[in-house]
Amino acid sequence: MFEVTRKLMIGSLAALVLSAAPAPSQAQTFTPSRFSVEVRGQGPDVIFIPGLGSSRDVWAAQADALAATHRLHLVQINGFAGQPLGASAGQVIGPVVDELARYIEANHLQQPAIIGHSMGGFAGLTLARQHPGDVGRLMIVDSLPFFSAMFGPHVTAANVEPQARAMRDAVAAADDTAFTAQQTAGVGRLVKTEARRAEVVAWSVASDRATFAQAMYEVMTTDMRAEVANVTAPITVVYAYDPAMGPEGVIDGLYRGQYASAPHVNFVRVDGSYHFIMFDQPAPFQAAVADFLR
């Protein structure tokens, strides 16, 4: 039973591997060097962070639904989905988190809600742990404190590092033709809705290859499980389930187990979906976001 789920999770990883203009009334006092921000609407502040290789357009439906009642800060990480890399190099997630904290402080955001998908959820968790006063509440969409635990119960950040390094180097070295083919072959394990798959592939292919590879490596080799207990912000974990993933109890156990020590955590499972829940089950996902922000 575990082996079935393990194979599906490894397939999902393979798919990933192969796979701001401020509102006129608010002048930005800090210009990030690791991401840009598009600001829409008025009301309580919500920061949206996309995942590995993704565009901020992944949140388009949520932005349209919420702009009348909330001020949305739609992050686009440099080097992803055609966003210019600029001078950014080296580590990805840590510098993004540091600049998110500076962005929140510089723009006087009062404990905004954070919503992050995949790597964006991991970045949100890191932000909430390292800068607890900056986060009012956190929604993590289909992401784990230690992604590589999906390879098996005995995997650690140390013993997975050689494999993660090899994957990083292979992705960085792949030519455009090979990378495009790999992404196209793997997207079916990430997006169940066939009509949305080409969009996700295009974002990955338009990403800076070295940045994509490095961010993937960081997610694989960073274990935040011991830190979850120290996150004071309320957490909502939204995760996908489909029978293709194997027994539902295994998937439930995986997510609930990794977040079990969080002082304030709520779980929302969305059935009939793969990793991109906002594409595969838009209505239930939007309902979960609305409940989270209520």
PDB file of C-alpha atoms in Angstrom:
ATOM      1  CA  MET A   1       0.000   0.000   0.000  1.00  0.00           C
ATOM      2  CA  PHE A   2       2.804   2.388   0.921  1.00  0.00           C
ATOM      3  CA  GLU A   3       4.741   1.351  -2.171  1.00  0.00           C
ATOM      4  CA  VAL A   4       1.876   2.434  -4.480  1.00  0.00           C
ATOM      5  CA  THR A   5       1.733   5.858  -2.879  1.00  0.00           C
ATOM      6  CA  ARG A   6       5.523   6.110  -2.818  1.00  0.00           C
ATOM      7  CA  LYS A   7       5.710   5.478  -6.558  1.00  0.00           C
ATOM      8  CA  LEU A   8       3.045   8.096  -7.264  1.00  0.00           C
ATOM      9  CA  MET A   9       4.810  10.664  -5.080  1.00  0.00           C
ATOM     10  CA  ILE A  10       8.145   9.942  -6.768  1.00  0.00           C
ATOM     11  CA  GLY A  11       6.372  10.358 -10.103  1.00  0.00           C
ATOM     12  CA  SER A  12       5.075  13.730  -8.976  1.00  0.00           C
ATOM     13  CA  LEU A  13       8.576  14.805  -8.030  1.00  0.00           C
ATOM     14  CA  ALA A  14       9.859  13.654 -11.392  1.00  0.00           C
ATOM     15  CA  ALA A  15       7.167  15.733 -13.047  1.00  0.00           C
ATOM     16  CA  LEU A  16       8.286  18.766 -11.092  1.00  0.00           C
ATOM     17  CA  VAL A  17      11.923  18.113 -11.909  1.00  0.00           C
ATOM     18  CA  LEU A  18      11.358  17.228 -15.523  1.00  0.00           C
ATOM     19  CA  SER A  19       8.112  18.523 -15.497  1.00  0.00           C
ATOM     20  CA  ALA A  20       4.760  45.221  -8.156  1.00  0.00           C
ATOM     21  CA  ALA A  21       3.070  47.773  -9.144  1.00  0.00           C
ATOM     22  CA  PRO A  22       1.573  49.153  -5.886  1.00  0.00           C
ATOM     23  CA  ALA A  23      -1.897  50.609  -5.623  1.00  0.00           C
ATOM     24  CA  PRO A  24      -1.854  54.325  -6.455  1.00  0.00           C
ATOM     25  CA  SER A  25      -2.518  55.236  -2.836  1.00  0.00           C
ATOM     26  CA  GLN A  26       0.454  53.254  -1.528  1.00  0.00           C
ATOM     27  CA  ALA A  27       3.973  54.007  -2.684  1.00  0.00           C
ATOM     28  CA  GLN A  28       6.342  51.097  -2.284  1.00  0.00           C
ATOM     29  CA  THR A  29       9.327  51.950  -0.092  1.00  0.00           C
ATOM     30  CA  PHE A  30      11.195  48.705  -0.773  1.00  0.00           C
ATOM     31  CA  THR A  31      11.833  47.266  -4.206  1.00  0.00           C
ATOM     32  CA  PRO A  32      12.467  43.508  -4.010  1.00  0.00           C
ATOM     33  CA  SER A  33      15.323  42.065  -6.014  1.00  0.00           C
ATOM     34  CA  ARG A  34      14.072  38.472  -5.859  1.00  0.00           C
ATOM     35  CA  PHE A  35      10.475  38.923  -6.981  1.00  0.00           C
ATOM     36  CA  SER A  36       7.976  41.442  -8.290  1.00  0.00           C
ATOM     37  CA  VAL A  37       4.536  42.140  -6.860  1.00  0.00           C
ATOM     38  CA  GLU A  38       1.303  43.018  -8.611  1.00  0.00           C
ATOM     39  CA  VAL A  39      -1.151  44.698  -6.230  1.00  0.00           C
ATOM     40  CA  ARG A  40      -4.913  44.555  -6.841  1.00  0.00           C
ATOM     41  CA  GLY A  41      -7.984  45.597  -4.903  1.00  0.00           C
ATOM     42  CA  GLN A  42      -8.599  47.154  -1.502  1.00  0.00           C
ATOM     43  CA  GLY A  43      -9.211  45.636   1.892  1.00  0.00           C
ATOM     44  CA  PRO A  44      -7.375  43.212   4.184  1.00  0.00           C
ATOM     45  CA  ASP A  45      -3.990  42.226   2.772  1.00  0.00           C
ATOM     46  CA  VAL A  46      -3.388  38.793   1.226  1.00  0.00           C
ATOM     47  CA  ILE A  47      -0.045  37.687  -0.233  1.00  0.00           C
ATOM     48  CA  PHE A  48      -0.131  34.929  -2.879  1.00  0.00           C
ATOM     49  CA  ILE A  49       3.063  32.950  -3.615  1.00  0.00           C
ATOM     50  CA  PRO A  50       3.192  30.587  -6.622  1.00  0.00           C
ATOM     51  CA  GLY A  51       5.083  27.316  -6.744  1.00  0.00           C
ATOM     52  CA  LEU A  52       8.152  25.968  -8.496  1.00  0.00           C
ATOM     53  CA  GLY A  53       8.418  27.436 -11.988  1.00  0.00           C
ATOM     54  CA  SER A  54       4.893  28.869 -11.818  1.00  0.00           C
ATOM     55  CA  SER A  55       3.486  32.230 -12.822  1.00  0.00           C
ATOM     56  CA  ARG A  56       1.432  34.425 -10.522  1.00  0.00           C
ATOM     57  CA  ASP A  57      -1.338  33.748 -13.070  1.00  0.00           C
ATOM     58  CA  VAL A  58      -1.911  30.458 -11.266  1.00  0.00           C
ATOM     59  CA  TRP A  59      -3.975  32.620  -8.869  1.00  0.00           C
ATOM     60  CA  ALA A  60      -5.978  34.429 -11.599  1.00  0.00           C
ATOM     61  CA  ALA A  61      -9.364  33.033 -10.573  1.00  0.00           C
ATOM     62  CA  GLN A  62      -8.757  33.817  -6.900  1.00  0.00           C
ATOM     63  CA  ALA A  63      -7.593  37.327  -7.755  1.00  0.00           C
ATOM     64  CA  ASP A  64     -10.722  38.000  -9.787  1.00  0.00           C
ATOM     65  CA  ALA A  65     -12.947  36.697  -6.990  1.00  0.00           C
ATOM     66  CA  LEU A  66     -11.252  38.568  -4.145  1.00  0.00           C
ATOM     67  CA  ALA A  67     -10.136  41.907  -5.572  1.00  0.00           C
ATOM     68  CA  ALA A  68     -13.413  43.589  -4.588  1.00  0.00           C
ATOM     69  CA  THR A  69     -12.948  42.756  -0.908  1.00  0.00           C
ATOM     70  CA  HIS A  70      -9.199  42.328  -0.335  1.00  0.00           C
ATOM     71  CA  ARG A  71      -5.920  43.945  -1.289  1.00  0.00           C
ATOM     72  CA  LEU A  72      -3.990  41.219  -3.094  1.00  0.00           C
ATOM     73  CA  HIS A  73      -0.208  41.065  -3.395  1.00  0.00           C
ATOM     74  CA  LEU A  74       0.513  38.652  -6.243  1.00  0.00           C
ATOM     75  CA  VAL A  75       4.154  37.607  -6.056  1.00  0.00           C
ATOM     76  CA  GLN A  76       6.182  36.530  -9.093  1.00  0.00           C
ATOM     77  CA  ILE A  77       9.544  35.001  -8.219  1.00  0.00           C
ATOM     78  CA  ASN A  78      12.437  36.026 -10.431  1.00  0.00           C
ATOM     79  CA  GLY A  79      13.541  33.397 -12.906  1.00  0.00           C
ATOM     80  CA  PHE A  80      10.182  31.602 -12.983  1.00  0.00           C
ATOM     81  CA  ALA A  81       7.692  31.582 -15.874  1.00  0.00           C
ATOM     82  CA  GLY A  82       9.594  34.123 -17.953  1.00  0.00           C
ATOM     83  CA  GLN A  83      10.176  36.630 -15.146  1.00  0.00           C
ATOM     84  CA  PRO A  84      13.697  38.028 -15.708  1.00  0.00           C
ATOM     85  CA  LEU A  85      16.297  36.666 -13.325  1.00  0.00           C
ATOM     86  CA  GLY A  86      17.979  40.024 -12.819  1.00  0.00           C
ATOM     87  CA  ALA A  87      21.024  39.837 -10.575  1.00  0.00           C
ATOM     88  CA  SER A  88      19.627  36.970  -8.501  1.00  0.00           C
ATOM     89  CA  ALA A  89      21.812  33.900  -8.198  1.00  0.00           C
ATOM     90  CA  GLY A  90      22.572  31.111  -5.749  1.00  0.00           C
ATOM     91  CA  GLN A  91      20.004  30.299  -3.079  1.00  0.00           C
ATOM     92  CA  VAL A  92      16.347  30.871  -3.963  1.00  0.00           C
ATOM     93  CA  ILE A  93      13.912  30.259  -1.108  1.00  0.00           C
ATOM     94  CA  GLY A  94      15.850  31.860   1.767  1.00  0.00           C
ATOM     95  CA  PRO A  95      16.413  35.190  -0.021  1.00  0.00           C
ATOM     96  CA  VAL A  96      12.786  35.249  -1.206  1.00  0.00           C
ATOM     97  CA  VAL A  97      11.577  34.751   2.379  1.00  0.00           C
ATOM     98  CA  ASP A  98      13.888  37.493   3.667  1.00  0.00           C
ATOM     99  CA  GLU A  99      12.611  39.920   1.052  1.00  0.00           C
ATOM    100  CA  LEU A 100       8.988  39.007   1.734  1.00  0.00           C
ATOM    101  CA  ALA A 101       9.560  40.009   5.360  1.00  0.00           C
ATOM    102  CA  ARG A 102      11.124  43.312   4.214  1.00  0.00           C
ATOM    103  CA  TYR A 103       8.249  43.909   1.783  1.00  0.00           C
ATOM    104  CA  ILE A 104       5.672  43.391   4.562  1.00  0.00           C
ATOM    105  CA  GLU A 105       7.511  45.762   6.905  1.00  0.00           C
ATOM    106  CA  ALA A 106       8.245  48.447   4.317  1.00  0.00           C
ATOM    107  CA  ASN A 107       4.651  48.566   3.119  1.00  0.00           C
ATOM    108  CA  HIS A 108       3.219  48.508   6.652  1.00  0.00           C
ATOM    109  CA  LEU A 109       1.149  45.386   6.089  1.00  0.00           C
ATOM    110  CA  GLN A 110      -0.472  44.332   9.349  1.00  0.00           C
ATOM    111  CA  GLN A 111      -0.081  40.554   9.639  1.00  0.00           C
ATOM    112  CA  PRO A 112      -1.346  39.738   6.148  1.00  0.00           C
ATOM    113  CA  ALA A 113      -2.774  36.369   5.229  1.00  0.00           C
ATOM    114  CA  ILE A 114      -0.314  34.262   3.212  1.00  0.00           C
ATOM    115  CA  ILE A 115      -1.433  31.736   0.586  1.00  0.00           C
ATOM    116  CA  GLY A 116       1.252  29.619  -1.076  1.00  0.00           C
ATOM    117  CA  HIS A 117       1.143  26.704  -3.497  1.00  0.00           C
ATOM    118  CA  SER A 118       3.760  23.946  -3.507  1.00  0.00           C
ATOM    119  CA  MET A 119       7.172  25.627  -3.116  1.00  0.00           C
ATOM    120  CA  GLY A 120       5.241  28.833  -2.373  1.00  0.00           C
ATOM    121  CA  GLY A 121       3.570  27.082   0.553  1.00  0.00           C
ATOM    122  CA  PHE A 122       6.964  25.960   1.805  1.00  0.00           C
ATOM    123  CA  ALA A 123       8.199  29.558   1.542  1.00  0.00           C
ATOM    124  CA  GLY A 124       5.125  30.728   3.467  1.00  0.00           C
ATOM    125  CA  LEU A 125       5.808  28.181   6.211  1.00  0.00           C
ATOM    126  CA  THR A 126       9.414  29.375   6.429  1.00  0.00           C
ATOM    127  CA  LEU A 127       8.268  32.998   6.608  1.00  0.00           C
ATOM    128  CA  ALA A 128       5.809  32.201   9.415  1.00  0.00           C
ATOM    129  CA  ARG A 129       8.520  30.393  11.377  1.00  0.00           C
ATOM    130  CA  GLN A 130      11.289  32.965  10.917  1.00  0.00           C
ATOM    131  CA  HIS A 131       9.148  36.119  11.062  1.00  0.00           C
ATOM    132  CA  PRO A 132       6.136  35.214  13.228  1.00  0.00           C
ATOM    133  CA  GLY A 133       5.002  38.805  13.641  1.00  0.00           C
ATOM    134  CA  ASP A 134       4.637  39.221   9.881  1.00  0.00           C
ATOM    135  CA  VAL A 135       2.041  36.505   9.254  1.00  0.00           C
ATOM    136  CA  GLY A 136      -1.561  36.668  10.404  1.00  0.00           C
ATOM    137  CA  ARG A 137      -2.562  33.277   9.023  1.00  0.00           C
ATOM    138  CA  LEU A 138      -1.158  30.846   6.516  1.00  0.00           C
ATOM    139  CA  MET A 139      -2.740  28.661   3.842  1.00  0.00           C
ATOM    140  CA  ILE A 140      -0.426  25.962   2.478  1.00  0.00           C
ATOM    141  CA  VAL A 141      -1.654  24.398  -0.752  1.00  0.00           C
ATOM    142  CA  ASP A 142      -0.424  20.858  -1.430  1.00  0.00           C
ATOM    143  CA  SER A 143       2.989  21.247   0.189  1.00  0.00           C
ATOM    144  CA  LEU A 144       4.861  19.522   3.007  1.00  0.00           C
ATOM    145  CA  PRO A 145       7.435  20.609   5.602  1.00  0.00           C
ATOM    146  CA  PHE A 146       9.770  17.898   4.214  1.00  0.00           C
ATOM    147  CA  PHE A 147       8.996  16.954   0.646  1.00  0.00           C
ATOM    148  CA  SER A 148      11.543  14.139   0.425  1.00  0.00           C
ATOM    149  CA  ALA A 149       9.830  12.163   3.184  1.00  0.00           C
ATOM    150  CA  MET A 150       7.580  10.965   0.357  1.00  0.00           C
ATOM    151  CA  PHE A 151      10.480   8.738  -0.731  1.00  0.00           C
ATOM    152  CA  GLY A 152      10.129   6.720   2.462  1.00  0.00           C
ATOM    153  CA  PRO A 153      10.018   6.925   6.272  1.00  0.00           C
ATOM    154  CA  HIS A 154      13.786   6.714   6.736  1.00  0.00           C
ATOM    155  CA  VAL A 155      14.740   9.518   4.349  1.00  0.00           C
ATOM    156  CA  THR A 156      16.576  12.462   5.893  1.00  0.00           C
ATOM    157  CA  ALA A 157      17.803  15.736   4.448  1.00  0.00           C
ATOM    158  CA  ALA A 158      21.350  14.400   4.674  1.00  0.00           C
ATOM    159  CA  ASN A 159      20.867  11.057   2.967  1.00  0.00           C
ATOM    160  CA  VAL A 160      18.706  12.478   0.170  1.00  0.00           C
ATOM    161  CA  GLU A 161      21.219  15.224  -0.628  1.00  0.00           C
ATOM    162  CA  PRO A 162      23.326  13.277  -3.170  1.00  0.00           C
ATOM    163  CA  GLN A 163      20.193  12.305  -5.108  1.00  0.00           C
ATOM    164  CA  ALA A 164      18.851  15.865  -4.927  1.00  0.00           C
ATOM    165  CA  ARG A 165      22.188  17.239  -6.117  1.00  0.00           C
ATOM    166  CA  ALA A 166      22.230  14.838  -9.060  1.00  0.00           C
ATOM    167  CA  MET A 167      18.683  15.857 -10.000  1.00  0.00           C
ATOM    168  CA  ARG A 168      19.568  19.543  -9.705  1.00  0.00           C
ATOM    169  CA  ASP A 169      22.599  19.149 -11.941  1.00  0.00           C
ATOM    170  CA  ALA A 170      20.694  17.099 -14.518  1.00  0.00           C
ATOM    171  CA  VAL A 171      17.912  19.669 -14.766  1.00  0.00           C
ATOM    172  CA  ALA A 172      20.351  22.558 -15.031  1.00  0.00           C
ATOM    173  CA  ALA A 173      22.243  20.784 -17.809  1.00  0.00           C
ATOM    174  CA  ALA A 174      19.217  19.665 -19.871  1.00  0.00           C
ATOM    175  CA  ASP A 175      18.851  21.346 -23.244  1.00  0.00           C
ATOM    176  CA  ASP A 176      15.591  23.066 -24.193  1.00  0.00           C
ATOM    177  CA  THR A 177      14.307  20.177 -26.285  1.00  0.00           C
ATOM    178  CA  ALA A 178      14.903  17.589 -23.578  1.00  0.00           C
ATOM    179  CA  PHE A 179      13.503  19.760 -20.795  1.00  0.00           C
ATOM    180  CA  THR A 180      10.350  20.556 -22.768  1.00  0.00           C
ATOM    181  CA  ALA A 181       9.802  16.876 -23.525  1.00  0.00           C
ATOM    182  CA  GLN A 182      10.327  15.932 -19.887  1.00  0.00           C
ATOM    183  CA  GLN A 183       7.921  18.575 -18.637  1.00  0.00           C
ATOM    184  CA  THR A 184       5.295  17.546 -21.188  1.00  0.00           C
ATOM    185  CA  ALA A 185       5.631  13.900 -20.194  1.00  0.00           C
ATOM    186  CA  GLY A 186       5.365  14.628 -16.477  1.00  0.00           C
ATOM    187  CA  VAL A 187       2.615  17.247 -16.282  1.00  0.00           C
ATOM    188  CA  GLY A 188      -0.130  14.631 -16.333  1.00  0.00           C
ATOM    189  CA  ARG A 189       0.847  13.672 -12.775  1.00  0.00           C
ATOM    190  CA  LEU A 190       0.508  17.271 -11.611  1.00  0.00           C
ATOM    191  CA  VAL A 191      -2.588  18.542 -13.443  1.00  0.00           C
ATOM    192  CA  LYS A 192      -5.590  16.280 -13.924  1.00  0.00           C
ATOM    193  CA  THR A 193      -7.417  18.816 -16.115  1.00  0.00           C
ATOM    194  CA  GLU A 194      -5.952  18.250 -19.561  1.00  0.00           C
ATOM    195  CA  ALA A 195      -6.878  21.715 -20.846  1.00  0.00           C
ATOM    196  CA  ARG A 196      -4.603  23.376 -18.243  1.00  0.00           C
ATOM    197  CA  ARG A 197      -1.516  21.224 -18.754  1.00  0.00           C
ATOM    198  CA  ALA A 198       0.065  23.179 -21.614  1.00  0.00           C
ATOM    199  CA  GLU A 199      -0.036  26.344 -19.507  1.00  0.00           C
ATOM    200  CA  VAL A 200       1.899  24.719 -16.664  1.00  0.00           C
ATOM    201  CA  VAL A 201       4.465  23.245 -19.067  1.00  0.00           C
ATOM    202  CA  ALA A 202       4.958  26.638 -20.720  1.00  0.00           C
ATOM    203  CA  TRP A 203       5.681  28.267 -17.345  1.00  0.00           C
ATOM    204  CA  SER A 204       8.342  25.707 -16.498  1.00  0.00           C
ATOM    205  CA  VAL A 205       9.971  25.890 -19.925  1.00  0.00           C
ATOM    206  CA  ALA A 206      10.077  29.698 -19.710  1.00  0.00           C
ATOM    207  CA  SER A 207      11.838  29.522 -16.328  1.00  0.00           C
ATOM    208  CA  ASP A 208      15.551  30.027 -15.841  1.00  0.00           C
ATOM    209  CA  ARG A 209      16.837  26.458 -15.724  1.00  0.00           C
ATOM    210  CA  ALA A 210      19.451  26.958 -13.011  1.00  0.00           C
ATOM    211  CA  THR A 211      16.982  28.780 -10.741  1.00  0.00           C
ATOM    212  CA  PHE A 212      14.369  26.065 -11.262  1.00  0.00           C
ATOM    213  CA  ALA A 213      16.914  23.363 -10.462  1.00  0.00           C
ATOM    214  CA  GLN A 214      18.275  25.123  -7.379  1.00  0.00           C
ATOM    215  CA  ALA A 215      14.818  25.763  -5.908  1.00  0.00           C
ATOM    216  CA  MET A 216      13.912  22.103  -6.426  1.00  0.00           C
ATOM    217  CA  TYR A 217      17.124  21.073  -4.646  1.00  0.00           C
ATOM    218  CA  GLU A 218      16.359  23.336  -1.685  1.00  0.00           C
ATOM    219  CA  VAL A 219      12.857  21.922  -1.263  1.00  0.00           C
ATOM    220  CA  MET A 220      14.220  18.370  -1.377  1.00  0.00           C
ATOM    221  CA  THR A 221      16.983  18.966   1.176  1.00  0.00           C
ATOM    222  CA  THR A 222      15.252  21.195   3.736  1.00  0.00           C
ATOM    223  CA  ASP A 223      13.372  19.502   6.583  1.00  0.00           C
ATOM    224  CA  MET A 224      10.998  21.843   8.420  1.00  0.00           C
ATOM    225  CA  ARG A 225       9.094  19.156  10.333  1.00  0.00           C
ATOM    226  CA  ALA A 226      10.708  20.009  13.668  1.00  0.00           C
ATOM    227  CA  GLU A 227       9.903  23.694  13.124  1.00  0.00           C
ATOM    228  CA  VAL A 228       6.166  23.262  12.592  1.00  0.00           C
ATOM    229  CA  ALA A 229       5.536  23.153  16.350  1.00  0.00           C
ATOM    230  CA  ASN A 230       6.980  26.668  16.643  1.00  0.00           C
ATOM    231  CA  VAL A 231       4.736  28.295  14.022  1.00  0.00           C
ATOM    232  CA  THR A 232       2.324  30.476  15.961  1.00  0.00           C
ATOM    233  CA  ALA A 233       0.153  31.606  13.033  1.00  0.00           C
ATOM    234  CA  PRO A 234      -2.946  29.505  12.339  1.00  0.00           C
ATOM    235  CA  ILE A 235      -2.293  27.131   9.427  1.00  0.00           C
ATOM    236  CA  THR A 236      -4.771  25.758   6.913  1.00  0.00           C
ATOM    237  CA  VAL A 237      -3.390  22.865   4.877  1.00  0.00           C
ATOM    238  CA  VAL A 238      -5.274  22.251   1.634  1.00  0.00           C
ATOM    239  CA  TYR A 239      -4.221  19.028  -0.072  1.00  0.00           C
ATOM    240  CA  ALA A 240      -5.288  16.971  -3.056  1.00  0.00           C
ATOM    241  CA  TYR A 241      -6.570  13.435  -3.222  1.00  0.00           C
ATOM    242  CA  ASP A 242      -7.442  11.227  -6.163  1.00  0.00           C
ATOM    243  CA  PRO A 243      -7.798   7.427  -6.250  1.00  0.00           C
ATOM    244  CA  ALA A 244      -4.783   7.317  -8.591  1.00  0.00           C
ATOM    245  CA  MET A 245      -2.677   8.280  -5.576  1.00  0.00           C
ATOM    246  CA  GLY A 246      -3.498   5.070  -3.736  1.00  0.00           C
ATOM    247  CA  PRO A 247      -5.353   4.553  -0.438  1.00  0.00           C
ATOM    248  CA  GLU A 248      -6.788   7.774   0.899  1.00  0.00           C
ATOM    249  CA  GLY A 249      -5.700   6.950   4.433  1.00  0.00           C
ATOM    250  CA  VAL A 250      -2.066   6.991   3.364  1.00  0.00           C
ATOM    251  CA  ILE A 251      -2.391  10.453   1.828  1.00  0.00           C
ATOM    252  CA  ASP A 252      -4.317  11.739   4.850  1.00  0.00           C
ATOM    253  CA  GLY A 253      -1.653  10.330   7.148  1.00  0.00           C
ATOM    254  CA  LEU A 254       1.164  11.896   5.172  1.00  0.00           C
ATOM    255  CA  TYR A 255      -0.200  15.446   5.410  1.00  0.00           C
ATOM    256  CA  ARG A 256      -1.687  15.216   8.879  1.00  0.00           C
ATOM    257  CA  GLY A 257       1.427  13.544  10.227  1.00  0.00           C
ATOM    258  CA  GLN A 258       3.857  16.184   8.995  1.00  0.00           C
ATOM    259  CA  TYR A 259       1.758  19.051  10.371  1.00  0.00           C
ATOM    260  CA  ALA A 260       0.586  17.286  13.526  1.00  0.00           C
ATOM    261  CA  SER A 261       2.721  19.371  15.892  1.00  0.00           C
ATOM    262  CA  ALA A 262       1.407  22.744  14.663  1.00  0.00           C
ATOM    263  CA  PRO A 263      -0.385  24.530  17.519  1.00  0.00           C
ATOM    264  CA  HIS A 264      -3.221  25.750  15.270  1.00  0.00           C
ATOM    265  CA  VAL A 265      -3.844  23.694  12.139  1.00  0.00           C
ATOM    266  CA  ASN A 266      -6.872  22.888   9.989  1.00  0.00           C
ATOM    267  CA  PHE A 267      -6.933  20.378   7.133  1.00  0.00           C
ATOM    268  CA  VAL A 268      -8.992  20.604   3.942  1.00  0.00           C
ATOM    269  CA  ARG A 269      -8.814  17.681   1.533  1.00  0.00           C
ATOM    270  CA  VAL A 270      -9.967  18.332  -2.033  1.00  0.00           C
ATOM    271  CA  ASP A 271     -10.941  15.171  -3.862  1.00  0.00           C
ATOM    272  CA  GLY A 272     -10.673  14.549  -7.581  1.00  0.00           C
ATOM    273  CA  SER A 273      -7.551  16.656  -7.921  1.00  0.00           C
ATOM    274  CA  TYR A 274      -3.842  16.418  -8.518  1.00  0.00           C
ATOM    275  CA  HIS A 275      -1.206  18.924  -7.402  1.00  0.00           C
ATOM    276  CA  PHE A 276      -2.703  22.029  -9.085  1.00  0.00           C
ATOM    277  CA  ILE A 277      -5.916  22.043  -7.063  1.00  0.00           C
ATOM    278  CA  MET A 278      -6.913  25.512  -8.257  1.00  0.00           C
ATOM    279  CA  PHE A 279      -7.111  24.129 -11.833  1.00  0.00           C
ATOM    280  CA  ASP A 280      -8.535  20.672 -11.168  1.00  0.00           C
ATOM    281  CA  GLN A 281     -11.216  21.623  -8.631  1.00  0.00           C
ATOM    282  CA  PRO A 282     -11.688  25.406  -8.911  1.00  0.00           C
ATOM    283  CA  ALA A 283     -15.013  25.666  -7.048  1.00  0.00           C
ATOM    284  CA  PRO A 284     -14.010  23.655  -3.948  1.00  0.00           C
ATOM    285  CA  PHE A 285     -10.658  25.410  -3.908  1.00  0.00           C
ATOM    286  CA  GLN A 286     -12.245  28.848  -4.068  1.00  0.00           C
ATOM    287  CA  ALA A 287     -14.599  27.841  -1.258  1.00  0.00           C
ATOM    288  CA  ALA A 288     -11.595  26.797   0.840  1.00  0.00           C
ATOM    289  CA  VAL A 289      -9.885  30.143   0.201  1.00  0.00           C
ATOM    290  CA  ALA A 290     -13.077  32.037   1.105  1.00  0.00           C
ATOM    291  CA  ASP A 291     -13.418  30.058   4.355  1.00  0.00           C
ATOM    292  CA  PHE A 292      -9.768  30.686   5.175  1.00  0.00           C
ATOM    293  CA  LEU A 293     -10.160  34.449   4.726  1.00  0.00           C
ATOM    294  CA  ARG A 294     -13.498  34.737   6.478  1.00  0.00           C
TER     295      ARG A 294
END
